[in-house]
Short mmCIF file of C-alpha atoms and ligand atoms in Angstrom, two decimals:
data_model
loop_
_atom_site.label_atom_id
_atom_site.label_comp_id
_atom_site.label_asym_id
_atom_site.label_seq_id
_atom_site.Cartn_x
_atom_site.Cartn_y
_atom_site.Cartn_z
CA MET S 70 -0.07 0.25 0.47
CA TYR S 71 2.59 2.03 -0.37
CA ASN S 72 2.68 4.97 -4.32
CA GLU S 73 4.99 6.45 -5.63
CA ASN S 74 3.93 5.98 -8.89
CA PRO S 75 3.06 8.56 -10.35
CA THR S 76 1.16 6.89 -13.41
CA ILE S 77 -1.56 6.27 -10.48
CA ASP S 78 -1.12 9.13 -8.91
CA ARG S 79 -4.26 10.08 -10.22
CA LEU S 80 -6.52 6.59 -9.00
CA GLU S 81 -8.09 7.64 -5.84
CA LYS S 82 -6.98 5.60 -3.57
CA THR S 83 -6.63 5.00 0.72
CA ILE S 84 -6.21 7.87 1.83
CA ASP S 85 -2.69 6.63 3.03
CA GLU S 86 -1.34 6.37 -0.70
CA GLN S 87 -2.77 10.18 -1.03
CA ARG S 88 -0.60 11.62 1.74
CA GLN S 89 2.99 11.20 1.11
CA GLY S 90 5.15 14.00 3.12
CA GLU S 91 1.68 15.17 4.04
CA ALA S 92 2.09 17.32 7.84
CA LEU S 93 -0.43 16.49 9.76
CA MET S 94 -2.29 17.82 12.13
CA LEU S 95 -4.78 17.52 15.04
CA ASP S 96 -8.52 19.14 14.83
CA GLU S 97 -7.85 21.18 18.22
CA THR S 98 -4.54 23.08 19.24
CA THR S 99 -4.10 25.18 21.21
CA THR S 100 -1.12 28.10 21.17
CA ASP S 101 0.43 28.29 24.26
CA GLY S 102 3.68 25.87 24.95
CA LYS S 103 5.83 23.98 22.18
CA LYS S 104 5.18 22.62 19.15
CA PHE S 105 6.19 19.77 16.53
CA TYR S 106 5.49 19.69 12.68
CA ILE S 107 5.12 15.90 11.64
CA GLU S 108 5.76 14.42 7.98
CA SER S 109 4.38 10.79 7.47
CA TYR S 110 5.97 8.73 4.53
CA GLY S 111 5.34 4.84 2.85
CA CYS S 112 2.33 2.73 4.04
CA ALA S 113 -0.82 2.99 6.50
CA MET S 114 1.17 1.58 9.45
CA ASN S 115 3.62 4.49 9.27
CA PHE S 116 0.83 7.71 9.10
CA SER S 117 -0.65 5.41 11.96
CA ASP S 118 1.96 5.91 14.07
CA SER S 119 1.92 8.87 13.88
CA GLU S 120 -1.08 9.44 15.58
CA ILE S 121 0.66 7.14 18.01
CA VAL S 122 3.75 9.83 18.89
CA SER S 123 1.39 12.31 18.71
CA SER S 124 -0.80 11.84 21.41
CA ILE S 125 2.04 10.63 22.90
CA LEU S 126 3.56 14.18 22.87
CA ALA S 127 -0.40 16.05 23.34
CA THR S 128 0.45 13.88 27.31
CA GLU S 129 4.20 16.07 27.03
CA GLY S 130 2.41 19.36 26.34
CA TYR S 131 3.25 19.63 23.60
CA SER S 132 0.62 21.13 20.31
CA SER S 133 0.69 20.09 16.91
CA THR S 134 1.34 22.45 14.10
CA ARG S 135 1.42 22.80 10.07
CA ASN S 136 3.58 25.82 10.17
CA ILE S 137 7.43 24.66 9.98
CA GLN S 138 9.19 28.02 11.19
CA GLU S 139 7.08 27.96 14.35
CA SER S 140 7.82 24.50 15.36
CA ASP S 141 9.85 23.84 18.03
CA LEU S 142 10.20 20.04 17.06
CA ILE S 143 10.38 19.22 13.09
CA LEU S 144 9.88 14.75 12.58
CA ILE S 145 10.27 13.11 10.28
CA ASN S 146 8.16 9.92 9.65
CA THR S 147 10.24 7.54 7.60
CA CYS S 148 9.87 4.36 4.75
CA SER S 149 12.96 2.48 3.17
CA ILE S 150 11.06 -0.02 1.60
CA ARG S 151 12.64 1.65 -1.73
CA GLU S 152 15.47 3.20 -2.45
CA LYS S 153 12.81 6.14 -4.14
CA ALA S 154 11.87 6.59 0.01
CA GLU S 155 14.44 7.20 1.41
CA HIS S 156 15.78 9.90 -1.12
CA ASN S 157 12.85 12.01 -0.32
CA VAL S 158 13.38 11.96 2.72
CA ARG S 159 17.33 12.91 1.99
CA GLN S 160 16.21 15.57 0.54
CA ARG S 161 13.68 17.00 3.10
CA LEU S 162 16.02 16.40 6.47
CA ARG S 163 18.59 19.48 4.07
CA VAL S 164 15.36 21.48 3.22
CA PHE S 165 15.07 20.99 7.35
CA ASP S 166 19.13 21.46 8.11
CA LYS S 167 17.91 25.39 6.60
CA VAL S 168 14.96 25.94 9.07
CA LYS S 169 16.52 24.64 11.54
CA LYS S 170 19.37 27.23 11.12
CA GLY S 171 17.11 29.48 10.74
CA LYS S 172 15.36 28.96 14.22
CA PRO S 173 18.74 27.48 15.87
CA GLY S 174 17.14 25.37 19.14
CA THR S 175 14.49 23.55 16.81
CA LEU S 176 15.30 20.02 17.49
CA VAL S 177 14.99 17.39 13.97
CA GLY S 178 13.93 13.42 14.49
CA VAL S 179 14.14 10.95 12.80
CA MET S 180 11.76 8.42 12.87
CA GLY S 181 10.35 5.17 11.20
CA CYS S 182 10.86 3.07 8.78
CA MET S 183 14.38 4.44 8.43
CA ALA S 184 16.30 5.17 11.47
CA GLU S 185 17.65 1.91 12.35
CA ARG S 186 19.50 1.20 8.91
CA LEU S 187 21.13 5.06 8.62
CA LYS S 188 20.73 6.24 11.99
CA THR S 189 25.23 6.38 12.41
CA LYS S 190 25.41 8.34 9.02
CA LEU S 191 22.28 10.61 10.08
CA LEU S 192 23.95 11.40 13.53
CA GLU S 193 27.65 11.58 12.36
CA GLN S 194 28.39 11.58 9.24
CA GLU S 195 25.05 14.14 7.96
CA LYS S 196 24.93 15.67 11.61
CA LEU S 197 21.15 16.93 10.32
CA VAL S 198 19.42 15.02 12.74
CA ASP S 199 19.47 15.38 16.85
CA ILE S 200 16.52 12.41 17.70
CA VAL S 201 16.78 9.39 16.20
CA ILE S 202 14.09 6.64 16.73
CA GLY S 203 12.88 3.36 15.46
CA PRO S 204 9.35 2.20 15.10
CA ASP S 205 9.68 0.01 18.48
CA ALA S 206 10.49 2.83 20.57
CA TYR S 207 8.40 5.59 20.63
CA ARG S 208 7.13 5.76 24.38
CA ASP S 209 10.50 7.11 24.89
CA LEU S 210 10.68 9.36 22.74
CA PRO S 211 9.89 12.68 25.55
CA LYS S 212 13.63 11.67 27.31
CA LEU S 213 14.82 11.49 24.05
CA ILE S 214 13.96 15.23 23.24
CA ALA S 215 15.33 16.30 26.94
CA THR S 216 18.40 14.44 26.28
CA ALA S 217 18.51 16.20 22.93
CA GLU S 218 17.65 19.65 24.17
CA HIS S 219 20.72 19.47 26.86
CA GLY S 220 22.50 18.98 23.75
CA ASP S 221 23.55 15.73 23.66
CA LYS S 222 21.96 13.24 20.41
CA GLY S 223 19.07 11.85 21.89
CA VAL S 224 18.59 8.00 20.42
CA ASN S 225 16.67 4.59 20.41
CA VAL S 226 16.21 2.02 18.41
CA ILE S 227 16.28 -1.17 20.21
CA LEU S 228 13.47 -2.71 18.38
CA SER S 229 11.08 -5.60 21.25
CA ARG S 230 9.04 -8.63 20.36
CA GLU S 231 6.23 -7.10 23.11
CA GLU S 232 5.52 -3.91 22.28
CA THR S 233 2.28 -2.73 20.62
CA TYR S 234 1.26 0.25 21.73
CA ALA S 235 -1.82 -1.33 23.38
CA ASP S 236 -2.44 1.13 26.11
CA ILE S 237 -2.04 4.53 23.80
CA SER S 238 -4.91 6.17 22.27
CA PRO S 239 -3.48 7.73 18.72
CA LEU S 240 -5.01 11.79 18.08
CA ARG S 241 -6.77 11.47 14.95
CA LEU S 242 -4.13 13.63 12.36
CA GLY S 243 -5.57 15.39 9.40
CA SER S 244 -8.71 13.49 9.85
CA ASN S 245 -12.29 13.22 8.22
CA GLY S 246 -13.84 12.91 11.08
CA VAL S 247 -15.27 9.34 9.66
CA SER S 248 -12.07 6.59 8.60
CA ALA S 249 -10.13 6.01 10.86
CA PHE S 250 -6.54 3.25 11.04
CA ILE S 251 -6.42 0.38 13.21
CA SER S 252 -4.02 -0.52 14.54
CA ILE S 253 -3.87 -4.17 15.19
CA MET S 254 0.31 -6.19 14.85
CA ARG S 255 3.82 -4.71 14.44
CA GLY S 256 6.79 -6.00 13.03
CA CYS S 257 6.76 -9.39 10.18
CA ASP S 258 7.69 -13.09 10.23
CA ASN S 259 7.33 -13.49 6.53
CA MET S 260 10.98 -13.18 5.76
CA CYS S 261 10.10 -12.44 1.82
CA SER S 262 12.95 -12.12 0.16
CA PHE S 263 12.79 -8.29 -1.49
CA CYS S 264 11.87 -6.98 1.53
CA VAL S 265 13.43 -4.67 4.49
CA VAL S 266 10.83 -4.67 6.71
CA PRO S 267 11.11 -7.91 9.10
CA PHE S 268 14.24 -5.83 9.50
CA THR S 269 12.87 -2.22 10.32
CA ARG S 270 10.27 -3.09 12.14
CA GLY S 271 10.58 -6.45 14.07
CA ARG S 272 9.17 -9.09 14.83
CA GLU S 273 5.57 -9.54 14.62
CA ARG S 274 3.56 -9.17 17.04
CA SER S 275 0.06 -9.04 17.94
CA ARG S 276 -2.04 -6.46 19.40
CA ASP S 277 -4.82 -7.19 22.81
CA ALA S 278 -8.20 -8.37 20.38
CA TYR S 279 -9.78 -6.75 23.77
CA SER S 280 -8.31 -2.99 22.94
CA ILE S 281 -8.75 -3.12 19.71
CA VAL S 282 -12.27 -3.36 19.99
CA ALA S 283 -12.48 -0.67 22.82
CA GLU S 284 -10.16 1.58 20.05
CA ALA S 285 -13.21 1.02 17.39
CA ALA S 286 -16.15 1.99 19.58
CA GLU S 287 -13.96 5.09 21.16
CA LEU S 288 -14.22 5.59 17.22
CA VAL S 289 -17.68 5.34 16.85
CA ASP S 290 -18.74 7.43 20.14
CA ARG S 291 -17.06 10.46 18.95
CA GLY S 292 -18.68 9.82 15.42
CA PHE S 293 -16.62 7.76 13.00
CA LYS S 294 -18.15 5.81 10.79
CA GLU S 295 -15.64 2.93 8.93
CA VAL S 296 -12.00 1.58 10.75
CA THR S 297 -9.03 -0.02 8.44
CA LEU S 298 -7.47 -2.38 10.96
CA LEU S 299 -3.69 -2.22 9.64
CA GLY S 300 -0.90 -4.66 9.71
CA GLN S 301 1.71 -6.26 7.25
CA ASN S 302 0.17 -9.75 7.45
CA VAL S 303 -3.32 -9.34 9.41
CA ASP S 304 -4.05 -12.60 8.29
CA SER S 305 -1.38 -14.46 10.42
CA TYR S 306 -3.21 -12.27 13.73
CA LYS S 307 -3.39 -13.45 16.76
CA TRP S 308 -4.06 -13.05 20.98
CA SER S 309 -4.40 -14.78 23.49
CA SER S 310 -4.87 -13.46 26.31
CA PRO S 311 -2.68 -12.95 29.49
CA ASP S 312 -3.93 -16.93 30.91
CA GLU S 313 -3.49 -18.63 27.43
CA THR S 314 -7.20 -19.58 28.05
CA GLU S 315 -8.38 -17.29 25.67
CA HIS S 316 -7.21 -17.50 21.75
CA VAL S 317 -8.23 -14.73 18.91
CA ASN S 318 -7.56 -15.05 15.38
CA PHE S 319 -7.67 -12.36 12.66
CA ALA S 320 -11.28 -13.53 11.25
CA GLN S 321 -12.71 -14.02 14.93
CA LEU S 322 -11.27 -10.43 15.60
CA LEU S 323 -13.43 -8.91 12.23
CA GLU S 324 -16.42 -10.19 13.51
CA ARG S 325 -15.91 -8.89 17.55
CA VAL S 326 -15.25 -5.35 15.68
CA ALA S 327 -18.71 -5.72 13.00
CA LEU S 328 -20.15 -6.53 16.03
CA VAL S 329 -19.74 -2.86 17.57
CA SER S 330 -21.53 -1.63 15.99
CA PRO S 331 -23.37 -2.00 12.22
CA GLU S 332 -23.47 1.62 11.67
CA LEU S 333 -19.79 1.24 11.51
CA ARG S 334 -18.20 -0.39 8.08
CA VAL S 335 -14.68 -2.23 8.63
CA ARG S 336 -11.90 -3.10 6.15
CA PHE S 337 -8.91 -4.32 6.39
CA SER S 338 -5.34 -4.92 5.14
CA THR S 339 -2.85 -6.76 3.79
CA SER S 340 -3.66 -9.88 3.29
CA HIS S 341 -1.59 -12.68 2.73
CA PRO S 342 -2.48 -15.14 0.27
CA LYS S 343 -0.78 -17.53 2.26
CA ASP S 344 -2.86 -16.91 5.18
CA ILE S 345 -6.03 -16.31 4.23
CA THR S 346 -8.87 -17.64 4.87
CA ASP S 347 -12.06 -19.22 4.16
CA GLU S 348 -12.64 -18.62 7.76
CA VAL S 349 -12.20 -15.01 6.42
CA ILE S 350 -13.52 -14.50 3.73
CA TYR S 351 -17.61 -16.41 5.00
CA THR S 352 -16.66 -13.88 8.23
CA MET S 353 -17.12 -10.69 4.94
CA LYS S 354 -19.99 -12.88 4.18
CA LYS S 355 -21.67 -12.66 7.68
CA TYR S 356 -21.21 -8.74 8.62
CA GLU S 357 -22.69 -6.51 6.15
CA ASN S 358 -20.08 -4.10 7.45
CA ILE S 359 -17.15 -5.81 6.71
CA CYS S 360 -16.28 -4.21 3.49
CA ASN S 361 -16.14 -6.70 -0.15
CA TYR S 362 -12.22 -5.78 -0.81
CA ILE S 363 -8.87 -7.19 -0.09
CA HIS S 364 -5.79 -6.50 -0.73
CA LEU S 365 -4.36 -9.47 -1.48
CA PRO S 366 -0.13 -8.67 -3.28
CA VAL S 367 0.41 -11.79 -5.48
CA GLN S 368 4.07 -9.91 -6.09
CA SER S 369 4.71 -11.79 -9.80
CA GLY S 370 2.74 -14.64 -11.61
CA ASN S 371 5.30 -16.59 -11.43
CA SER S 372 6.35 -20.06 -9.51
CA ARG S 373 10.06 -19.78 -9.90
CA ILE S 374 10.24 -15.81 -8.75
CA LEU S 375 7.00 -16.46 -6.15
CA GLU S 376 10.15 -19.36 -5.00
CA LYS S 377 12.66 -16.63 -5.07
CA MET S 378 10.43 -14.45 -3.51
CA ASN S 379 10.37 -16.42 -0.79
CA ARG S 380 6.51 -16.15 -1.43
CA THR S 381 5.60 -19.19 -0.21
CA TYR S 382 2.63 -19.81 -2.70
CA ASP S 383 2.76 -20.57 -6.18
CA ARG S 384 0.67 -19.06 -8.77
CA ALA S 385 -2.17 -22.41 -8.51
CA TRP S 386 -1.84 -21.40 -4.71
CA TYR S 387 -2.74 -18.05 -4.93
CA LYS S 388 -5.46 -18.90 -8.39
CA GLU S 389 -7.02 -20.97 -5.71
CA ARG S 390 -7.62 -18.24 -3.07
CA VAL S 391 -9.01 -15.39 -5.31
CA GLU S 392 -11.07 -17.85 -6.77
CA SER S 393 -12.48 -18.94 -3.72
CA ILE S 394 -12.72 -15.19 -2.50
CA TYR S 395 -14.99 -14.49 -5.70
CA ARG S 396 -17.31 -17.84 -5.43
CA ILE S 397 -18.20 -16.62 -1.73
CA LEU S 398 -18.17 -13.19 -1.95
CA PRO S 399 -18.89 -12.57 -5.90
CA ASP S 400 -18.97 -8.70 -5.17
CA CYS S 401 -16.20 -8.72 -3.54
CA SER S 402 -13.41 -6.75 -5.05
CA ILE S 403 -9.22 -7.63 -5.12
CA SER S 404 -6.11 -5.33 -5.55
CA SER S 405 -3.47 -6.11 -6.09
CA ASP S 406 1.48 -4.63 -5.32
CA ILE S 407 3.59 -5.99 -7.98
CA ILE S 408 7.06 -5.76 -8.54
CA THR S 409 8.19 -5.79 -12.01
CA GLY S 410 12.20 -7.11 -12.96
CA PHE S 411 12.73 -8.50 -9.35
CA CYS S 412 16.63 -10.62 -9.85
CA SER S 413 17.54 -12.40 -13.21
CA GLU S 414 13.28 -12.38 -14.09
CA THR S 415 12.51 -13.91 -17.72
CA GLU S 416 10.10 -12.37 -20.64
CA GLU S 417 7.69 -15.39 -20.26
CA GLU S 418 7.84 -15.23 -17.27
CA HIS S 419 7.02 -11.21 -16.39
CA GLN S 420 4.22 -12.59 -19.24
CA ASP S 421 2.94 -15.02 -16.58
CA THR S 422 2.11 -11.14 -14.27
CA LEU S 423 0.44 -9.57 -17.14
CA SER S 424 -1.54 -12.60 -17.55
CA MET S 425 -2.03 -12.67 -13.41
CA ILE S 426 -3.35 -9.27 -13.73
CA GLU S 427 -5.89 -10.59 -16.09
CA TRP S 428 -7.55 -13.55 -14.78
CA ALA S 429 -7.41 -11.82 -11.44
CA GLY S 430 -9.82 -9.09 -12.87
CA TYR S 431 -7.59 -6.14 -9.77
CA ILE S 432 -9.66 -3.19 -9.60
CA LEU S 433 -6.35 -1.27 -8.86
CA SER S 434 -2.42 -1.94 -8.35
CA TYR S 435 -0.01 -0.87 -6.66
CA MET S 436 3.15 -1.29 -9.39
CA PHE S 437 7.09 -0.98 -8.34
CA ALA S 438 10.15 -1.66 -10.24
CA TYR S 439 12.03 -4.09 -8.06
CA SER S 440 14.43 -1.94 -6.43
CA GLU S 441 17.76 -3.76 -3.66
CA ARG S 442 17.57 -3.03 -0.77
CA PRO S 443 20.69 -3.40 1.67
CA GLY S 444 20.66 -6.76 4.24
CA THR S 445 17.63 -8.27 2.66
CA LEU S 446 17.61 -12.36 1.83
CA ALA S 447 17.58 -11.09 -2.12
CA ALA S 448 19.99 -8.40 -1.29
CA LYS S 449 22.57 -11.64 -0.07
CA LYS S 450 21.72 -14.06 -2.21
CA TYR S 451 20.15 -12.95 -5.37
CA GLU S 452 22.47 -10.42 -8.44
CA ASP S 453 20.23 -8.03 -9.01
CA ASP S 454 20.31 -8.19 -13.24
CA ILE S 455 17.19 -7.16 -14.45
CA PRO S 456 18.30 -3.66 -15.59
CA LEU S 457 16.55 -0.27 -14.38
CA GLU S 458 15.13 0.42 -18.57
CA VAL S 459 13.60 -3.39 -19.11
CA LYS S 460 12.66 -3.50 -15.51
CA LYS S 461 10.46 0.12 -16.16
CA ARG S 462 9.27 -1.12 -19.82
CA ARG S 463 7.92 -4.42 -17.64
CA LEU S 464 6.62 -1.67 -15.35
CA SER S 465 4.81 0.29 -18.58
CA GLU S 466 3.64 -2.83 -19.75
CA VAL S 467 2.17 -4.18 -15.79
CA ILE S 468 0.88 -0.54 -15.74
CA LYS S 469 -1.04 -0.50 -18.94
CA VAL S 470 -3.22 -3.56 -17.99
CA GLN S 471 -3.85 -2.83 -15.00
CA ALA S 472 -5.06 0.10 -16.24
CA ARG S 473 -7.21 -1.68 -18.71
CA MET S 474 -8.83 -4.06 -16.04
CA SER S 475 -9.76 -1.10 -13.59
CA LYS S 476 -11.28 0.48 -16.18
CA GLU S 477 -13.56 -2.30 -17.11
CA SER S 478 -14.23 -2.93 -13.59
CA ASN S 479 -15.63 0.63 -13.72
CA LYS S 480 -17.41 0.15 -17.17
CA ARG S 481 -19.31 -2.81 -15.48
CA ASP S 482 -20.54 -0.55 -12.75
CA LEU S 483 -22.71 1.46 -14.51
CA HIS S 484 -26.45 1.26 -13.54
CA LYS S 485 -25.45 -0.14 -11.15
CA THR S 486 -26.07 1.17 -7.77
CA PHE S 487 -24.12 1.06 -4.23
CA LYS S 488 -24.59 2.12 -1.18
CA VAL S 489 -21.65 4.93 -0.39
CA LEU S 490 -20.76 5.97 3.12
CA ILE S 491 -20.03 10.29 1.87
CA GLU S 492 -16.37 11.21 3.25
CA GLY S 493 -16.86 14.98 2.26
CA ASP S 494 -16.70 17.15 -0.07
CA SER S 495 -15.71 16.60 -3.49
CA LYS S 496 -11.89 17.36 -4.39
CA LYS S 497 -13.31 19.67 -7.95
CA SER S 498 -16.20 21.62 -6.16
CA ASP S 499 -17.90 21.69 -2.89
CA LEU S 500 -21.64 21.10 -4.66
CA GLN S 501 -20.50 17.56 -5.25
CA PHE S 502 -20.03 14.72 -2.03
CA LYS S 503 -16.81 11.94 -2.44
CA GLY S 504 -17.67 8.57 -1.24
CA ARG S 505 -16.59 4.45 -1.40
CA ASN S 506 -18.52 1.72 -1.98
CA SER S 507 -18.03 -1.37 0.17
CA GLN S 508 -15.78 -2.49 -3.05
CA ASN S 509 -13.66 1.17 -2.12
CA LYS S 510 -14.61 2.52 -5.19
CA VAL S 511 -14.69 5.87 -5.30
CA ILE S 512 -17.36 7.89 -6.73
CA VAL S 513 -18.18 11.04 -7.01
CA PHE S 514 -22.15 12.73 -6.61
CA THR S 515 -23.72 16.23 -6.59
CA LYS S 516 -24.94 16.83 -3.41
CA GLN S 517 -28.57 16.57 -2.14
CA GLU S 518 -30.49 18.42 1.25
CA GLY S 519 -30.70 16.11 4.34
CA TYR S 520 -27.46 14.06 3.19
CA LYS S 521 -24.18 14.77 4.81
CA LYS S 522 -20.64 13.67 5.54
CA GLY S 523 -20.16 10.46 7.50
CA ASP S 524 -23.79 9.60 6.94
CA TYR S 525 -24.16 6.59 4.23
CA CYS S 526 -26.04 6.93 0.72
CA PHE S 527 -27.68 5.09 -2.28
CA VAL S 528 -25.39 5.81 -5.31
CA LYS S 529 -26.97 5.17 -8.16
CA ILE S 530 -24.02 5.17 -10.99
CA ASN S 531 -24.74 7.24 -14.46
CA GLY S 532 -20.86 7.59 -15.37
CA LEU S 533 -17.20 8.18 -15.40
CA THR S 534 -13.94 9.39 -15.20
CA SER S 535 -10.57 7.52 -15.91
CA ALA S 536 -10.18 6.96 -12.06
CA THR S 537 -14.14 7.98 -10.81
CA LEU S 538 -17.12 6.74 -10.94
CA LEU S 539 -19.73 9.02 -11.01
CA GLY S 540 -22.83 8.72 -10.11
CA GLU S 541 -26.12 10.16 -7.58
CA ILE S 542 -28.08 9.56 -4.74
CA VAL S 543 -30.86 7.27 -5.57
CA ASP S 544 -33.77 6.56 -2.66
CA GLY S 545 -33.10 3.34 -1.48
CA HIS S 546 -31.91 0.21 -2.90
CA GLU S 547 -33.05 -0.63 -6.41
N1 5AD Y 1023 11.36 -3.49 -4.28
C1 5AD Y 1023 10.24 -3.22 -5.09
N2 5AD Y 1023 8.98 -2.81 -4.39
C2 5AD Y 1023 9.24 -3.68 -2.71
N3 5AD Y 1023 8.17 -3.91 -2.62
C3 5AD Y 1023 8.91 -4.46 -1.19
N4 5AD Y 1023 9.95 -4.07 -1.53
C4 5AD Y 1023 10.20 -3.80 -2.14
C5 5AD Y 1023 11.03 -3.86 -3.00
N5 5AD Y 1023 12.45 -4.19 -2.79
C6 5AD Y 1023 7.08 -3.74 -2.47
C7 5AD Y 1023 6.35 -4.64 -2.79
C8 5AD Y 1023 5.05 -4.86 -1.26
C9 5AD Y 1023 4.55 -3.50 -1.57
C10 5AD Y 1023 4.18 -2.76 -0.20
O1 5AD Y 1023 6.08 -2.99 -1.69
O2 5AD Y 1023 5.08 -4.73 -3.45
O3 5AD Y 1023 4.34 -5.66 -0.86
FE1 SF4 Y 1024 7.92 -6.94 3.43
FE2 SF4 Y 1024 6.25 -10.06 2.96
FE3 SF4 Y 1024 6.67 -8.83 4.71
FE4 SF4 Y 1024 4.86 -7.22 3.16
S1 SF4 Y 1024 4.58 -9.48 4.06
S2 SF4 Y 1024 5.88 -6.75 4.76
S3 SF4 Y 1024 6.16 -7.24 2.23
S4 SF4 Y 1024 8.33 -9.03 4.35
#
């Protein structure tokens, strides 16, 4: 769920993809006391972490600002997933350095996935930052700020096996007041050979199911209408009570959250093809408020490449999972992540990815050229031998097929009526609302009296733009 791909910027997707580098702030801020500025990159998990950090800072008396010049503490929540993501962060650090020079005493902190990897470089060689803090150390931030205020560097990049921040109620940053993320687990144990995440975010651990349900209930009380349960691999969620009498898997957690309120839409991301069970799919079927949308990254359509990627499934297994989804939930939409030009990928193997996009009928995909990451299994074991031009050409072919599939899927929606959750005004006009259907497609439609942000309405689709469905409000389901 990342996007650095200019060709898909036009697509409306889940909020996080549009928010790269966004400076986030709280709805309500106080004017006295110290101020922090926070900029976030990468996946939804990182954005969710920024909300945890904001909560920790608010407890310390800090308030948030969007104006970098007036901040006492500048934080950048970083992503390491591809080289380009790291490059962007380095550029931003140069800008922060200028701000710091204009206002001595301002502290700059690097948090998130780059922290562990680059701590020495950032602190010693470039002297750009005062605080380096890894994803499992956020509780330590006040202490590290104090250290930095005394002129020393504040560093904690220790990864934990237990930390889930279960007891911290995240402060919703830049929220539309309708949708919120709930982090249900941290880390990843899968060791896909291309991926740096297991190294930057550590071992997988699941958060207390009761604290997740309590967070969802609190959001409902505050008027929120949609939650997205977040984890690198939600299907391997597994929580046991301390006395080991209660065990909760992902399907059971989904059910508990769905039961919080029938008015609350429940989404989740990301699913792993090796772990998604029929129990999860049947739970989705059982509850109308669990959305019919699954992000099920295939990465490659070829079994040999999947094996080299250490994805632990092959093409046939993946197809079987997709067939089960469509069999149990005929209205479900599926999206994917795809990597082109992984080590030793041949043209024929690349063709398997193209045919998989067509076969699976993804409504959208996040598509990337392979970028070797230091320390990963692939970097150690395989040669990054596909030339950049070839990776890029294959990427453009993947993008083209996906664009056709997205368009075909949108065309099939013409004249259908969907239940839509209104998220707010459309980008282009305040005479129009923007919302999503259960399948996660964005729909823009003319406002009608009696409807407001956060309401559900039924919308009949009567047009399409390149990436958005257009429609009009109709009475009830037709
Ligand atoms: N190169 C390119 N894409 C990557 N991803 C993860 N690691 C890499 C890499 N080294 C993609 C995968 C993953 C998504 C979050 O980012 O498709 O699912
Ligand atoms: Fe990375 Fe694979 Fe874990 Fe996703 S499942 S975070 S791609 S190791």
